[in-house]
Every structure is written in C-alpha cells, then in structure tokens.
Amino acid sequence: MKVLVIGGGAREHALCRSLSLDPDVTALHCAPGNAGIAEVAELHPVDQLDGAAVAALANELGAELVVVGPEAPLVAGVADAVRAAGIPVFGPSREAAQLEGSKAFAKDVMAGAGVPTARSYVCTTPAEIDEALDAFGAPYVVKDDGLAAGKGVVVTDDLERARAHALACDRVVIEEYLDGPEVSLFAITDGTTVLPLKPAQDFKRALDGDEGPNTGGMGAYSPLPWADPKLVEEVLETVLQPTVDELRRRGTPFSGLLYAGLAITGRGVRVIEFNARFGDPETQVVLARLKTPLAGVLLNSANGTLDDQAPLSWSDEAAVTVVVASHNYPETPRTGDPIEGLDEVAEKDAPHAYVLHAGTKRDGDAVVSAGGRVLSVTATGTDLAQARERAYAAVGRIRLDGSQHRTDIARKAAEA
C-alpha cells in the first residue's frame, strides 16, 4: 500500500523507519518530514494543520493510508478531513482528540468511565486557583488545560511558581501529586477493540537525576524489568478499554493511538494524562521492539477491523533512546548549527544503533539543527545495559555545537 505520514519529528521518523521495513508498503511519503526522514520517504511540503491541504495531498499521491503523527493536527481535525475524502486514516477525530486537547475533558471522560486518576480542580479565576493550590498543598501539579507540546505542566514545591504558571493559563487543571514511578503505555484501537503495545518509561526533566525544567522528553527505554508482569493486562481492563468504551458511548469513538501516562502509586495505577497519538520519545523504543509489520496494524485501526488482527510479535531485546537537544532547550533553542558524525554512526553502529531525526533540515550538503530536540539516538541490545552502552557510544560520535543530553537514561533500570 501507499502510505502518507504527517509530521516532521523523531516520532514520525520512527514511524517512517518501521513502515519502510514493511514489505506491504510500496510507496512511503511524509509531509513535511525532516532531513532524516528524507532517507526513507519522499517528502512533500504541507501545512500540517490544514485538513483540506493534507486530504488534497493524500488524494494526489493515491495514498491508501494516512498516519497523522503529532497532536496539533489531530486536535485541528485533520483526520476528519482525510476521512471525509474517503481515505483510511490512523488518528482520532477532532472531538475524540480532545482527550489530549483538553485536560478538563479527559478528567470528565475518566470520571464517566470509572478510570482511576488524581483528584483535581478545573480553575479559571485567581480565587479558584488559590483555593485548589491550598487544598492539595505541595508538591503542586499545575497543568495548562490546552495543548502545550509536552511543556504545559509544572510540578513544584514553590507555591509562587505554581501560582504564576496557573495564572498564565486561560483554564488550568490543578491536581493532587501522584507518587511512584511513571509508565507510558500505548494502545492501538479502532474505537471498539483495544490492542496494547509494550510499556516504556520516558524522562521528562532536562537534566540528570530528574533535575531541571520539564521538556518534551529527553530519552526512553523498554522493557521495564521492575514492572509487574500483569501491568499491561491490568491497565487494559481498568483504563484503556473503559476509556474507549466511554468515548464510544458518548458518540465520539476514538480510533488511532491512545496513550496512557500512568503513575504506579502506593494505592495502585493512576492515570496522569492521556495523549491522542504516539508519544515522543517512547515511540522510538517501542517500535524498535515491534516485529509485526506496522502498516497492516494501523490500517486495521483505520478500517475498524482490529479484531481481525493477529497477536503482535515482539523482540525480547531491550531498546534505549537518548535525545540530543540543542543549546538552551527547553527555552528558546538555538538552531542552524551543523550536525556532524551521522555517517559515522551509520557506518560503525548499525544495525544495533541508529539516529532518528527530530529537529533537523538540509542546508546544502549539510544537516543542521532546526528545533529544540534535534536527534533521538536509538539502540537495541540483549538487555538494557547493552542497549544503553550502544546508544551512548553512538551519541559520542555526534558533534553539534552547544548540544546537551542526559547521561542517565535507563541507568537505574539497567543496574537493577
């Protein structure tokens, strides 16, 4: 089949890489893509928030499946426009994508579905904000109700910082702090059947030891050797299936990728947040372990035929991804710096380690930085220790002036 992927980050590079390895994919296109994706897919310019433009491009290319990667096009209704053009699309409708687009909507759905989550208040006035912060106490968890590219959440013991973030949002969700390790669990669904993938853990803070500001994610690993073997089954029964059933009951069926961000607390599993698309950087490690060809699974989701899908096949290997970010990320990042060492990684580290591009573009013969998170260096190994070693060896070959990365991705899990 001919496939068109919408987006231009490392998540889309991971998706394109997997699709390029699928023998059923005869032509692979990506819009707008990036310098790395150009090596596995044909790139096309498009305004990814313009549903009519995306649908027209899909028609022009004869695409038989469109995969919408990022959250902003989904919340903007791009999947609806493609569906209306009669083309199968992997990704929820605008209404269903509100599960990520509005934290308040997500809380309402969870209440209706009986899904365990943190107690919370939705606030719109300074008085409501002060009351909520006082009710929960420190550490304060303050979430912008709308999309904020993974950077709309502040967790802090500093009351003034929490209050300032809350006041800067039009509508804000303030909730109780959930202790315990965090887990990301993706599930592919067609609105009825729910097919969970393997769990991963990502690292949100910018600096080693989980210090520094929140980011879009600085690295991830899978599997989770410390997690309960029954975790996926439990989350499917208590979180994923009830949420999909509740959305269908409301007349807004969710088809695509449902991402549950979970806290494993002393009182059991609690949902921190839902996303309506593959997470970045967890996608990089989850897809590195998936052996089942990807296109057919995504098409079954798009066509409502996921109950026909054979069980997914997984590698026993571990995967680790380390994000190389530009100078000053997650504040305003510096861009336009040349990236060197990519050929060296391809030559010396493949096939066990490879580079997925996030914020890059071509500038003549050079590849230069074009965003905050620039590269996701991904590696597999017999266990997490070997995958880590391979990932960091490849990171060491990359030269990008002023770049930064965490040195402790998956360290604790590998040493456990």
CSV table of C-alpha atoms in Angstrom, one decimal:
chain,number,residue,atom,x,y,z
A,1,MET,CA,0.0,0.0,0.0
A,2,LYS,CA,0.9,3.7,-0.4
A,3,VAL,CA,1.3,5.4,2.9
A,4,LEU,CA,1.5,9.1,3.8
A,5,VAL,CA,2.8,10.1,7.3
A,6,ILE,CA,2.0,13.6,8.5
A,7,GLY,CA,4.6,15.3,10.8
A,8,GLY,CA,8.3,16.0,10.9
A,9,GLY,CA,9.8,14.9,14.3
A,10,ALA,CA,11.6,11.9,15.6
A,11,ARG,CA,8.3,10.1,16.3
A,12,GLU,CA,7.5,10.4,12.6
A,13,HIS,CA,11.0,9.2,11.7
A,14,ALA,CA,10.4,6.2,13.9
A,15,LEU,CA,7.1,5.5,12.2
A,16,CYS,CA,8.6,6.0,8.7
A,17,ARG,CA,11.5,3.7,9.5
A,18,SER,CA,9.2,0.9,10.6
A,19,LEU,CA,6.9,1.5,7.6
A,20,SER,CA,9.9,1.5,5.3
A,21,LEU,CA,10.8,-2.0,6.6
A,22,ASP,CA,7.3,-3.3,6.0
A,23,PRO,CA,7.2,-5.4,2.7
A,24,ASP,CA,3.5,-4.4,2.2
A,25,VAL,CA,4.4,-0.7,1.9
A,26,THR,CA,5.1,0.0,-1.8
A,27,ALA,CA,5.5,3.8,-1.5
A,28,LEU,CA,6.2,5.9,1.5
A,29,HIS,CA,5.6,9.7,1.7
A,30,CYS,CA,6.0,12.2,4.5
A,31,ALA,CA,4.8,15.8,4.9
A,32,PRO,CA,6.6,17.9,5.8
A,33,GLY,CA,9.3,15.4,7.2
A,34,ASN,CA,12.9,16.3,8.0
A,35,ALA,CA,16.4,15.6,6.8
A,36,GLY,CA,16.5,12.0,8.3
A,37,ILE,CA,13.0,11.0,7.1
A,38,ALA,CA,14.1,12.0,3.5
A,39,GLU,CA,16.3,8.9,3.5
A,40,VAL,CA,13.4,6.5,3.8
A,41,ALA,CA,10.4,8.5,2.4
A,42,GLU,CA,9.6,11.1,-0.3
A,43,LEU,CA,9.0,14.5,1.3
A,44,HIS,CA,6.2,17.0,0.4
A,45,PRO,CA,5.6,20.5,1.8
A,46,VAL,CA,2.2,20.9,3.5
A,47,ASP,CA,0.6,22.9,6.3
A,48,GLN,CA,0.0,20.0,8.6
A,49,LEU,CA,-2.8,21.9,10.4
A,50,ASP,CA,-4.7,22.4,7.2
A,51,GLY,CA,-7.0,19.4,6.8
A,52,ALA,CA,-8.1,20.3,3.3
A,53,ALA,CA,-4.4,20.6,2.2
A,54,VAL,CA,-3.5,17.2,3.8
A,55,ALA,CA,-6.5,15.5,2.2
A,56,ALA,CA,-5.7,17.0,-1.2
A,57,LEU,CA,-2.1,15.8,-0.9
A,58,ALA,CA,-3.2,12.3,0.1
A,59,ASN,CA,-5.5,12.2,-2.9
A,60,GLU,CA,-2.8,13.4,-5.3
A,61,LEU,CA,-0.4,10.8,-4.1
A,62,GLY,CA,-3.0,8.0,-4.2
A,63,ALA,CA,-2.4,7.3,-0.5
A,64,GLU,CA,-4.2,4.2,0.8
A,65,LEU,CA,-3.4,5.1,4.4
A,66,VAL,CA,-2.6,8.4,6.1
A,67,VAL,CA,-0.9,8.3,9.5
A,68,VAL,CA,-1.2,11.6,11.5
A,69,GLY,CA,1.7,11.8,13.9
A,70,PRO,CA,1.5,15.0,16.0
A,71,GLU,CA,-1.3,16.1,18.4
A,72,ALA,CA,-1.9,19.6,16.9
A,73,PRO,CA,-3.2,18.4,13.5
A,74,LEU,CA,-5.4,15.8,15.3
A,75,VAL,CA,-6.9,18.5,17.6
A,76,ALA,CA,-7.3,20.7,14.5
A,77,GLY,CA,-9.5,18.0,12.8
A,78,VAL,CA,-7.0,16.9,10.1
A,79,ALA,CA,-8.0,13.2,10.4
A,80,ASP,CA,-11.7,14.2,9.9
A,81,ALA,CA,-10.8,16.0,6.6
A,82,VAL,CA,-8.9,12.9,5.3
A,83,ARG,CA,-11.7,10.6,6.4
A,84,ALA,CA,-14.3,12.8,4.6
A,85,ALA,CA,-12.2,12.4,1.4
A,86,GLY,CA,-12.7,8.6,1.7
A,87,ILE,CA,-9.1,7.8,2.6
A,88,PRO,CA,-8.3,5.5,5.6
A,89,VAL,CA,-6.6,7.5,8.3
A,90,PHE,CA,-4.8,6.4,11.5
A,91,GLY,CA,-5.7,9.0,14.1
A,92,PRO,CA,-8.7,10.2,16.1
A,93,SER,CA,-11.3,12.7,15.1
A,94,ARG,CA,-11.1,16.3,16.4
A,95,GLU,CA,-13.8,15.6,19.0
A,96,ALA,CA,-12.0,12.4,20.3
A,97,ALA,CA,-8.6,14.1,20.2
A,98,GLN,CA,-10.0,16.4,22.9
A,99,LEU,CA,-8.8,13.7,25.2
A,100,GLU,CA,-5.4,15.3,24.8
A,101,GLY,CA,-6.5,18.7,23.7
A,102,SER,CA,-8.3,19.4,27.0
A,103,LYS,CA,-7.2,18.1,30.3
A,104,ALA,CA,-10.7,19.0,31.7
A,105,PHE,CA,-12.4,16.9,29.0
A,106,ALA,CA,-10.1,14.0,29.8
A,107,LYS,CA,-10.9,14.2,33.5
A,108,ASP,CA,-14.6,14.2,32.6
A,109,VAL,CA,-14.2,11.1,30.4
A,110,MET,CA,-12.2,9.3,33.2
A,111,ALA,CA,-15.0,10.1,35.7
A,112,GLY,CA,-17.6,8.7,33.4
A,113,ALA,CA,-15.5,5.6,32.7
A,114,GLY,CA,-14.6,5.0,36.3
A,115,VAL,CA,-10.8,5.3,35.5
A,116,PRO,CA,-8.5,5.8,38.5
A,117,THR,CA,-6.8,9.2,38.3
A,118,ALA,CA,-5.6,12.1,40.5
A,119,ARG,CA,-8.2,14.2,42.2
A,120,SER,CA,-8.3,17.6,40.5
A,121,TYR,CA,-9.9,21.0,40.2
A,122,VAL,CA,-10.5,22.9,36.9
A,123,CYS,CA,-9.9,26.6,37.6
A,124,THR,CA,-10.5,29.8,35.6
A,125,THR,CA,-10.1,32.6,38.3
A,126,PRO,CA,-7.3,33.6,40.7
A,127,ALA,CA,-9.6,32.7,43.6
A,128,GLU,CA,-10.2,29.2,42.3
A,129,ILE,CA,-6.5,28.8,41.7
A,130,ASP,CA,-5.6,29.8,45.3
A,131,GLU,CA,-8.3,27.5,46.7
A,132,ALA,CA,-7.1,24.5,44.7
A,133,LEU,CA,-3.4,25.0,45.5
A,134,ASP,CA,-4.3,25.4,49.2
A,135,ALA,CA,-6.4,22.2,49.1
A,136,PHE,CA,-3.7,19.9,47.7
A,137,GLY,CA,-0.6,21.5,49.1
A,138,ALA,CA,3.0,20.8,47.8
A,139,PRO,CA,4.2,19.3,45.6
A,140,TYR,CA,1.9,21.4,43.3
A,141,VAL,CA,0.8,19.9,40.0
A,142,VAL,CA,-0.4,22.6,37.6
A,143,LYS,CA,-1.5,21.7,34.0
A,144,ASP,CA,-2.5,24.1,31.2
A,145,ASP,CA,-5.8,22.8,30.0
A,146,GLY,CA,-4.9,23.0,26.3
A,147,LEU,CA,-2.0,21.7,24.1
A,148,ALA,CA,1.4,22.9,25.2
A,149,ALA,CA,3.8,20.5,23.3
A,150,GLY,CA,4.5,18.5,26.5
A,151,LYS,CA,5.7,21.6,28.3
A,152,GLY,CA,2.4,22.8,29.9
A,153,VAL,CA,2.8,21.0,33.2
A,154,VAL,CA,4.6,22.4,36.2
A,155,VAL,CA,5.4,20.2,39.2
A,156,THR,CA,7.0,22.2,42.0
A,157,ASP,CA,7.2,22.8,45.8
A,158,ASP,CA,7.4,26.5,45.1
A,159,LEU,CA,3.9,28.0,45.7
A,160,GLU,CA,4.6,31.3,43.8
A,161,ARG,CA,6.0,29.4,40.7
A,162,ALA,CA,2.9,27.1,40.7
A,163,ARG,CA,0.6,30.1,41.0
A,164,ALA,CA,2.4,32.1,38.3
A,165,HIS,CA,2.1,29.1,35.9
A,166,ALA,CA,-1.6,28.7,36.7
A,167,LEU,CA,-2.3,32.5,36.2
A,168,ALA,CA,-0.6,32.4,32.8
A,169,CYS,CA,-3.2,29.8,31.5
A,170,ASP,CA,-6.7,30.6,30.4
A,171,ARG,CA,-8.0,27.5,32.0
A,172,VAL,CA,-5.9,25.3,34.3
A,173,VAL,CA,-6.2,21.9,35.9
A,174,ILE,CA,-4.7,21.7,39.4
A,175,GLU,CA,-4.4,18.2,40.9
A,176,GLU,CA,-3.0,16.1,43.7
A,177,TYR,CA,0.6,14.9,43.3
A,178,LEU,CA,0.9,11.2,42.4
A,179,ASP,CA,4.0,9.4,43.8
A,180,GLY,CA,5.7,6.4,42.3
A,181,PRO,CA,7.4,5.5,39.0
A,182,GLU,CA,5.8,6.6,35.7
A,183,VAL,CA,5.0,4.4,32.8
A,184,SER,CA,3.8,5.1,29.2
A,185,LEU,CA,1.5,2.6,27.7
A,186,PHE,CA,0.3,2.9,24.1
A,187,ALA,CA,-2.7,1.1,22.7
A,188,ILE,CA,-3.9,0.9,19.1
A,189,THR,CA,-7.7,1.0,18.9
A,190,ASP,CA,-10.4,1.2,16.2
A,191,GLY,CA,-13.0,2.5,18.7
A,192,THR,CA,-14.0,-0.9,20.0
A,193,THR,CA,-11.1,-3.3,20.1
A,194,VAL,CA,-8.0,-2.2,22.1
A,195,LEU,CA,-4.6,-3.6,21.3
A,196,PRO,CA,-2.0,-2.6,23.9
A,197,LEU,CA,1.7,-2.3,23.0
A,198,LYS,CA,4.7,-2.8,25.3
A,199,PRO,CA,5.2,-0.3,28.1
A,200,ALA,CA,8.0,2.2,28.1
A,201,GLN,CA,9.4,4.8,30.5
A,202,ASP,CA,10.4,8.3,29.4
A,203,PHE,CA,12.4,11.0,31.1
A,204,LYS,CA,10.7,14.4,31.2
A,205,ARG,CA,13.3,16.6,33.1
A,206,ALA,CA,16.1,18.3,31.2
A,207,LEU,CA,18.9,17.2,33.4
A,208,ASP,CA,20.4,14.1,35.0
A,209,GLY,CA,18.8,12.9,38.2
A,210,ASP,CA,15.4,14.3,37.1
A,211,GLU,CA,16.6,17.9,37.7
A,212,GLY,CA,15.8,21.0,35.7
A,213,PRO,CA,12.7,22.0,33.8
A,214,ASN,CA,10.1,19.8,32.1
A,215,THR,CA,10.7,19.0,28.5
A,216,GLY,CA,9.0,17.1,25.7
A,217,GLY,CA,11.1,14.1,26.8
A,218,MET,CA,14.9,13.5,26.9
A,219,GLY,CA,15.0,9.7,26.5
A,220,ALA,CA,13.2,6.5,27.0
A,221,TYR,CA,13.6,2.7,27.4
A,222,SER,CA,11.7,-0.5,27.1
A,223,PRO,CA,11.0,-3.1,28.5
A,224,LEU,CA,10.6,-2.2,32.2
A,225,PRO,CA,12.2,-5.0,34.2
A,226,TRP,CA,10.8,-3.7,37.5
A,227,ALA,CA,7.2,-3.5,36.4
A,228,ASP,CA,4.6,-6.1,37.4
A,229,PRO,CA,4.2,-8.7,34.6
A,230,LYS,CA,0.4,-8.2,34.8
A,231,LEU,CA,0.6,-4.4,34.4
A,232,VAL,CA,-0.5,-4.3,30.8
A,233,GLU,CA,-3.4,-6.6,31.4
A,234,GLU,CA,-4.5,-4.5,34.4
A,235,VAL,CA,-4.3,-1.2,32.6
A,236,LEU,CA,-6.2,-2.6,29.6
A,237,GLU,CA,-9.0,-3.7,31.9
A,238,THR,CA,-9.1,-0.6,34.2
A,239,VAL,CA,-8.0,2.2,32.0
A,240,LEU,CA,-7.8,1.6,28.2
A,241,GLN,CA,-10.9,-0.4,27.4
A,242,PRO,CA,-13.2,1.6,29.8
A,243,THR,CA,-12.0,4.9,28.2
A,244,VAL,CA,-12.6,3.6,24.6
A,245,ASP,CA,-16.0,2.3,25.7
A,246,GLU,CA,-16.9,5.6,27.3
A,247,LEU,CA,-15.9,7.7,24.3
A,248,ARG,CA,-18.0,5.4,22.0
A,249,ARG,CA,-20.9,5.7,24.4
A,250,ARG,CA,-20.7,9.5,24.1
A,251,GLY,CA,-20.8,9.3,20.3
A,252,THR,CA,-17.2,10.3,19.9
A,253,PRO,CA,-15.5,7.0,19.2
A,254,PHE,CA,-11.7,7.1,19.5
A,255,SER,CA,-9.8,5.4,16.6
A,256,GLY,CA,-6.0,5.6,16.5
A,257,LEU,CA,-3.3,5.6,19.2
A,258,LEU,CA,-4.4,6.0,22.8
A,259,TYR,CA,-1.5,6.9,25.1
A,260,ALA,CA,-1.9,6.5,28.8
A,261,GLY,CA,0.6,8.2,31.0
A,262,LEU,CA,0.5,6.3,34.3
A,263,ALA,CA,1.8,6.6,37.9
A,264,ILE,CA,2.3,3.3,39.8
A,265,THR,CA,1.4,4.7,43.2
A,266,GLY,CA,1.2,3.0,46.6
A,267,ARG,CA,-2.6,2.9,46.0
A,268,GLY,CA,-2.4,1.3,42.6
A,269,VAL,CA,-2.2,2.5,39.0
A,270,ARG,CA,-3.4,6.1,38.4
A,271,VAL,CA,-3.7,8.0,35.0
A,272,ILE,CA,-1.6,11.1,34.9
A,273,GLU,CA,-2.7,12.1,31.4
A,274,PHE,CA,-4.0,10.8,28.1
A,275,ASN,CA,-2.5,11.6,24.7
A,276,ALA,CA,-4.2,11.0,21.4
A,277,ARG,CA,-1.0,9.9,19.4
A,278,PHE,CA,2.2,8.1,19.7
A,279,GLY,CA,4.5,9.7,22.4
A,280,ASP,CA,7.9,11.0,21.6
A,281,PRO,CA,10.5,9.6,22.6
A,282,GLU,CA,8.7,6.4,23.7
A,283,THR,CA,7.7,5.5,20.2
A,284,GLN,CA,11.3,5.2,19.3
A,285,VAL,CA,11.9,2.4,21.7
A,286,VAL,CA,8.5,0.6,21.4
A,287,LEU,CA,8.7,0.4,17.6
A,288,ALA,CA,12.4,-0.8,17.9
A,289,ARG,CA,11.0,-3.9,19.6
A,290,LEU,CA,7.9,-4.5,17.4
A,291,LYS,CA,8.4,-7.4,15.0
A,292,THR,CA,4.9,-7.4,13.4
A,293,PRO,CA,4.9,-5.3,10.2
A,294,LEU,CA,3.3,-1.9,11.2
A,295,ALA,CA,1.2,-0.8,8.2
A,296,GLY,CA,-1.4,-3.6,8.4
A,297,VAL,CA,-2.0,-2.9,12.1
A,298,LEU,CA,-2.5,0.8,11.5
A,299,LEU,CA,-4.8,0.0,8.6
A,300,ASN,CA,-6.9,-2.3,10.7
A,301,SER,CA,-7.3,0.5,13.2
A,302,ALA,CA,-8.3,2.9,10.4
A,303,ASN,CA,-10.8,0.4,8.9
A,304,GLY,CA,-12.4,-0.7,12.1
A,305,THR,CA,-11.1,-4.3,11.7
A,306,LEU,CA,-8.7,-4.6,14.6
A,307,ASP,CA,-10.5,-7.7,15.9
A,308,ASP,CA,-9.1,-9.5,12.8
A,309,GLN,CA,-5.5,-8.6,13.8
A,310,ALA,CA,-3.2,-11.5,14.8
A,311,PRO,CA,-1.5,-11.1,18.1
A,312,LEU,CA,1.5,-8.7,17.9
A,313,SER,CA,5.0,-10.2,17.8
A,314,TRP,CA,7.8,-8.6,19.9
A,315,SER,CA,11.5,-8.9,20.2
A,316,ASP,CA,13.0,-10.0,23.5
A,317,GLU,CA,15.7,-7.3,23.1
A,318,ALA,CA,15.8,-4.1,25.0
A,319,ALA,CA,15.8,-0.6,23.4
A,320,VAL,CA,17.1,2.7,24.7
A,321,THR,CA,16.8,6.1,23.1
A,322,VAL,CA,18.8,9.2,24.1
A,323,VAL,CA,17.6,12.7,22.9
A,324,VAL,CA,20.3,15.1,21.8
A,325,ALA,CA,18.9,18.6,22.3
A,326,SER,CA,20.1,22.0,21.1
A,327,HIS,CA,21.7,24.7,23.1
A,328,ASN,CA,19.2,26.4,25.6
A,329,TYR,CA,16.4,23.8,25.2
A,330,PRO,CA,13.7,23.7,26.5
A,331,GLU,CA,13.8,27.6,26.4
A,332,THR,CA,14.2,29.2,23.0
A,333,PRO,CA,16.6,26.8,21.3
A,334,ARG,CA,19.5,27.8,19.1
A,335,THR,CA,19.1,26.5,15.5
A,336,GLY,CA,21.1,26.4,12.3
A,337,ASP,CA,24.1,24.6,13.9
A,338,PRO,CA,25.7,21.9,11.6
A,339,ILE,CA,25.4,18.3,12.8
A,340,GLU,CA,28.4,16.0,12.2
A,341,GLY,CA,29.0,12.3,12.8
A,342,LEU,CA,25.8,10.9,11.4
A,343,ASP,CA,27.6,9.0,8.7
A,344,GLU,CA,30.0,7.6,11.3
A,345,VAL,CA,27.1,6.2,13.4
A,346,ALA,CA,25.6,4.6,10.2
A,347,GLU,CA,29.0,3.1,9.4
A,348,LYS,CA,30.1,1.9,12.8
A,349,ASP,CA,27.0,1.3,14.9
A,350,ALA,CA,24.3,-0.1,12.5
A,351,PRO,CA,22.1,-2.1,12.7
A,352,HIS,CA,22.1,-2.1,16.6
A,353,ALA,CA,22.2,1.7,16.9
A,354,TYR,CA,20.7,4.4,14.6
A,355,VAL,CA,19.8,8.0,14.6
A,356,LEU,CA,16.2,9.3,14.3
A,357,HIS,CA,15.9,12.9,13.3
A,358,ALA,CA,13.6,15.3,15.2
A,359,GLY,CA,14.5,19.0,14.6
A,360,THR,CA,16.8,18.9,11.5
A,361,LYS,CA,16.8,20.2,8.0
A,362,ARG,CA,19.1,20.2,5.0
A,363,ASP,CA,21.2,23.2,4.3
A,364,GLY,CA,23.1,22.5,1.1
A,365,ASP,CA,25.1,19.4,1.7
A,366,ALA,CA,25.0,19.8,5.5
A,367,VAL,CA,22.3,18.7,8.0
A,368,VAL,CA,21.6,21.4,10.5
A,369,SER,CA,19.6,21.8,13.7
A,370,ALA,CA,16.1,23.1,13.3
A,371,GLY,CA,14.4,22.7,16.7
A,372,GLY,CA,14.9,22.0,20.4
A,373,ARG,CA,15.1,18.3,20.3
A,374,VAL,CA,17.4,17.6,17.4
A,375,LEU,CA,18.0,13.8,17.3
A,376,SER,CA,16.9,10.6,19.0
A,377,VAL,CA,19.8,8.1,19.1
A,378,THR,CA,18.2,4.7,19.5
A,379,ALA,CA,19.8,1.3,20.2
A,380,THR,CA,18.8,-2.2,20.9
A,381,GLY,CA,20.6,-4.9,22.8
A,382,THR,CA,20.2,-8.2,24.6
A,383,ASP,CA,19.4,-6.3,27.8
A,384,LEU,CA,19.1,-2.6,28.9
A,385,ALA,CA,22.8,-2.4,29.8
A,386,GLN,CA,23.9,-3.4,26.3
A,387,ALA,CA,21.3,-1.1,24.6
A,388,ARG,CA,22.4,1.8,26.8
A,389,GLU,CA,26.1,1.2,26.0
A,390,ARG,CA,25.3,1.1,22.3
A,391,ALA,CA,23.1,4.2,22.4
A,392,TYR,CA,25.7,6.3,24.3
A,393,ALA,CA,28.6,5.1,22.1
A,394,ALA,CA,26.6,6.4,19.1
A,395,VAL,CA,25.8,9.7,20.9
A,396,GLY,CA,29.5,10.1,21.5
A,397,ARG,CA,30.1,10.2,17.7
A,398,ILE,CA,27.7,13.1,17.1
A,399,ARG,CA,29.0,16.6,17.1
A,400,LEU,CA,26.6,19.5,17.5
A,401,ASP,CA,27.9,22.7,19.0
A,402,GLY,CA,26.3,23.5,22.4
A,403,SER,CA,24.2,20.4,22.4
A,404,GLN,CA,23.0,18.6,25.6
A,405,HIS,CA,21.8,15.2,26.5
A,406,ARG,CA,21.1,13.3,29.7
A,407,THR,CA,23.7,10.7,30.7
A,408,ASP,CA,21.4,8.6,33.0
A,409,ILE,CA,18.7,7.3,30.6
A,410,ALA,CA,17.7,3.8,31.7
A,411,ARG,CA,20.7,3.7,34.1
A,412,LYS,CA,18.7,2.7,37.3
A,413,ALA,CA,16.7,0.1,35.4
A,414,ALA,CA,19.8,-1.4,33.8
A,415,GLU,CA,21.6,-1.7,37.1
A,416,ALA,CA,18.6,-3.2,39.0
